[in-house]
C-alpha atoms as one frame of an Amber mdcrd trajectory, in Angstrom:
protein
 -81.277  39.730  85.924 -82.562  43.291  85.816 -80.788  43.834  82.492 -82.368
  40.689  81.020 -85.855  41.739  82.097 -85.270  45.203  80.617 -84.507  43.703
  77.205 -87.552  41.388  77.110 -90.191  43.942  75.948 -88.015  44.845  72.957
 -87.228  41.201  72.107 -90.591  39.411  72.060 -92.075  41.342  69.082 -89.030
  40.348  67.029 -89.385  36.698  68.024 -93.042  36.701  66.995 -92.227  38.495
  63.762 -89.554  35.966  62.739 -92.208  33.236  62.668 -95.220  35.254  61.519
 -93.527  36.807  58.482 -93.431  33.455  56.670 -97.191  33.067  57.054 -97.714
  36.645  55.847 -95.419  36.037  52.882 -97.386  32.900  51.991-100.615  34.910
  51.944 -99.144  37.471  49.542 -97.726  34.818  47.209-101.003  32.864  47.217
-102.967  35.982  46.339-100.469  36.857  43.604-100.751  33.453  41.929-104.557
  33.264  42.128-104.934  36.815  40.820-102.504  36.082  37.996-104.487  33.029
  36.862-107.682  35.072  37.080-106.331  38.037  35.128-104.623  35.923  32.440
-107.244  33.430  31.215-106.647  30.418  29.003-107.105  30.924  25.275-110.605
  30.059  24.088-112.707  29.993  20.930-116.352  29.951  19.900-116.123  26.174
  19.499-114.682  25.768  23.013-117.374  28.065  24.455-120.187  26.133  22.782
-118.674  22.835  23.960-118.589  24.067  27.571-122.174  25.337  27.315-123.440
  22.013  25.976-121.572  20.146  28.706-123.084  22.386  31.378-119.681  23.600
  32.556-120.619  27.270  32.302-123.812  29.278  32.534-122.468  32.834  32.366
-120.695  34.472  29.445-119.140  37.927  29.801-118.688  40.177  26.786-116.919
  43.456  26.085-117.746  44.819  22.638-115.323  47.353  21.211-115.816  48.518
  17.670-116.646  45.477  15.537-115.027  42.856  17.781-116.143  41.318  21.072
-113.921  40.070  23.882-115.573  36.950  25.300-114.838  35.470  28.729-116.278
  32.574  30.710-115.376  30.327  33.641-115.585  26.542  33.929-114.208  26.022
  37.415-111.794  27.179  40.082-109.372  29.619  38.412-110.288  28.051  35.051
-111.101  31.181  33.038-111.175  31.296  29.242-111.170  34.237  26.874-110.907
  35.080  23.177-111.772  37.841  20.722-114.828  37.178  18.542-114.840  38.682
  15.070-118.102  38.479  13.116-117.770  36.644   9.795-120.184  39.038   8.101
-120.398  42.827   8.087-121.794  44.473  11.235-122.611  48.136  11.583-121.149
  48.721  15.035-120.521  47.603  18.603-124.078  46.597  19.482-124.497  44.609
  16.282-121.214  42.758  16.904-122.452  41.706  20.343-125.781  40.546  18.909
-123.952  38.569  16.226-121.951  36.735  18.883-125.060  35.833  20.852-126.865
  34.641  17.749-123.875  32.492  16.755-123.702  30.896  20.209-127.467  30.338
  20.300-127.429  28.551  16.939-124.434  26.370  17.789-125.437  25.485  21.367
-129.094  24.827  20.552-131.354  24.192  23.536-128.382  24.398  25.948-128.072
  28.118  25.187-131.291  28.791  27.091-129.459  28.307  30.397-126.724  30.818
  29.513-126.773  34.393  30.758-124.782  37.035  28.889-123.414  40.005  30.825
-121.136  42.907  29.995-117.752  43.510  31.625-114.741  45.765  31.213-111.886
  43.804  29.666-109.441  46.575  30.593-110.258  46.155  34.288-109.952  42.407
  33.959-106.472  42.840  32.521-105.249  44.851  35.488-106.755  48.315  35.081
-105.316  50.875  37.488-103.164  48.234  39.196-100.860  48.518  36.177-100.110
  52.071  37.350-100.533  51.485  41.096 -99.357  47.921  41.824-100.862  47.788
  45.332-104.261  48.102  43.646-103.961  44.469  42.528-105.761  43.533  45.725
-108.985  44.697  44.051-108.523  41.936  41.450-108.119  39.091  43.949-110.921
  36.705  42.894-112.253  35.697  46.331-113.542  38.085  48.979-112.064  36.152
  51.916-108.608  36.171  50.320-108.920  39.849  49.406-109.669  40.720  53.029
-106.808  38.520  54.210-104.381  40.269  51.844-105.538  43.700  53.001-105.095
  42.657  56.631-101.633  41.338  55.833-100.686  44.639  54.215-101.853  46.577
  57.265 -99.845  44.309  59.596 -96.696  44.754  57.501 -97.107  48.546  57.381
 -97.545  48.663  61.154 -94.381  46.607  61.542 -92.475  48.950  59.224 -93.511
  51.955  61.290 -93.172  50.527  64.786 -90.155  48.196  64.556 -87.260  49.427
  66.681 -84.662  48.155  64.245 -84.369  47.308  60.549 -81.537  45.516  58.774
 -81.676  46.981  55.284 -83.532  50.312  55.329 -85.386  52.699  57.606 -89.077
  52.232  58.347 -90.303  55.275  56.348 -88.193  54.186  53.358 -89.808  50.752
  53.467 -93.307  52.248  53.658 -92.699  54.437  50.606 -91.132  51.622  48.575
 -93.932  49.216  49.474 -96.767  51.582  48.583 -95.151  52.709  45.326 -93.954
  49.339  44.003 -96.219  46.825  45.723 -93.297  44.385  45.588 -91.823  46.191
  48.592 -94.185  44.235  50.845 -92.674  40.970  49.625 -89.164  42.376  49.858
 -89.718  43.513  53.426 -91.060  40.135  54.525 -88.121  38.395  52.883 -85.190
  40.443  54.184 -86.390  42.045  57.418 -86.266  39.021  59.680 -86.162  40.952
  62.954 -82.494  40.134  63.490 -80.459  42.989  64.897 -78.026  44.653  62.474
 -74.502  45.660  63.374 -74.320  49.337  64.439 -71.495  49.792  61.936 -73.940
  48.946  59.113 -76.757  51.400  59.642 -79.847  50.962  57.407 -80.250  53.416
  54.551 -83.027  54.491  52.223 -81.664  52.878  49.059 -81.854  49.361  50.498
 -85.661  49.311  50.442 -85.808  50.200  46.746 -83.160  47.645  45.796 -85.005
  44.933  47.696 -88.291  45.989  46.088 -86.796  45.793  42.591 -85.301  42.387
  43.350 -88.685  41.196  44.632 -90.409  42.532  41.524 -87.977  40.602  39.326
 -88.540  37.446  41.372 -92.331  37.713  41.193 -92.086  38.302  37.425 -90.094
  35.079  37.112 -92.686  33.324  39.287 -95.474  34.673  37.083 -93.801  33.384
  33.920 -93.293  29.955  35.512 -96.924  29.723  36.678 -98.345  30.834  33.327
 -96.086  28.439  31.454 -97.081  25.537  33.704-100.762  26.445  33.269-100.390
  26.594  29.494-101.217  30.285  29.284 -98.054  31.521  27.612
């Protein structure tokens, strides 16, 4: 009896983790899919933009003028973003003139409906991923909803705490998992998938390489998921 009681403090965190990790994994996958659909908008056109303006489906148009072209973006609903590159049909002197040409074209085509539209500038590079392309964990800054962004950040903190404090790991050591997760981003998903809290055989001690292999496998899996989602959404 004394031996059983002595093992209880070390066992209950693992039992909780085995159930909680699926909820944490669901949060990360949900945020990944929503961010993907936000970052990769559906293909649009001036005609489609004018149609949405006339129908009252959008009241804000974002523009990013670079040189003599303008990247145009607007939203018509939940994760229903559209974007295209506007090229003036006549000669324009520079960036500012290209933006003015776009607005004039939309105003003429939309008529009175254009009065309810607000144009604003945005950075198309940030919208396409920005620094998260170099530092994958930075994708959390692109999560479209504040409540989900906070939930993802909280999930990341919980997983990091688990990596550091867990008494046992199956595939890699805690510090190796922390490094792989922060560098690749996909390491968080890999950890939640493979580190179930089950005790590993002493003959198979965890090593550093396991965290990186799991992270790479998770990155490949999320890439396949991304392609499937974009294909289903008609954005490939």
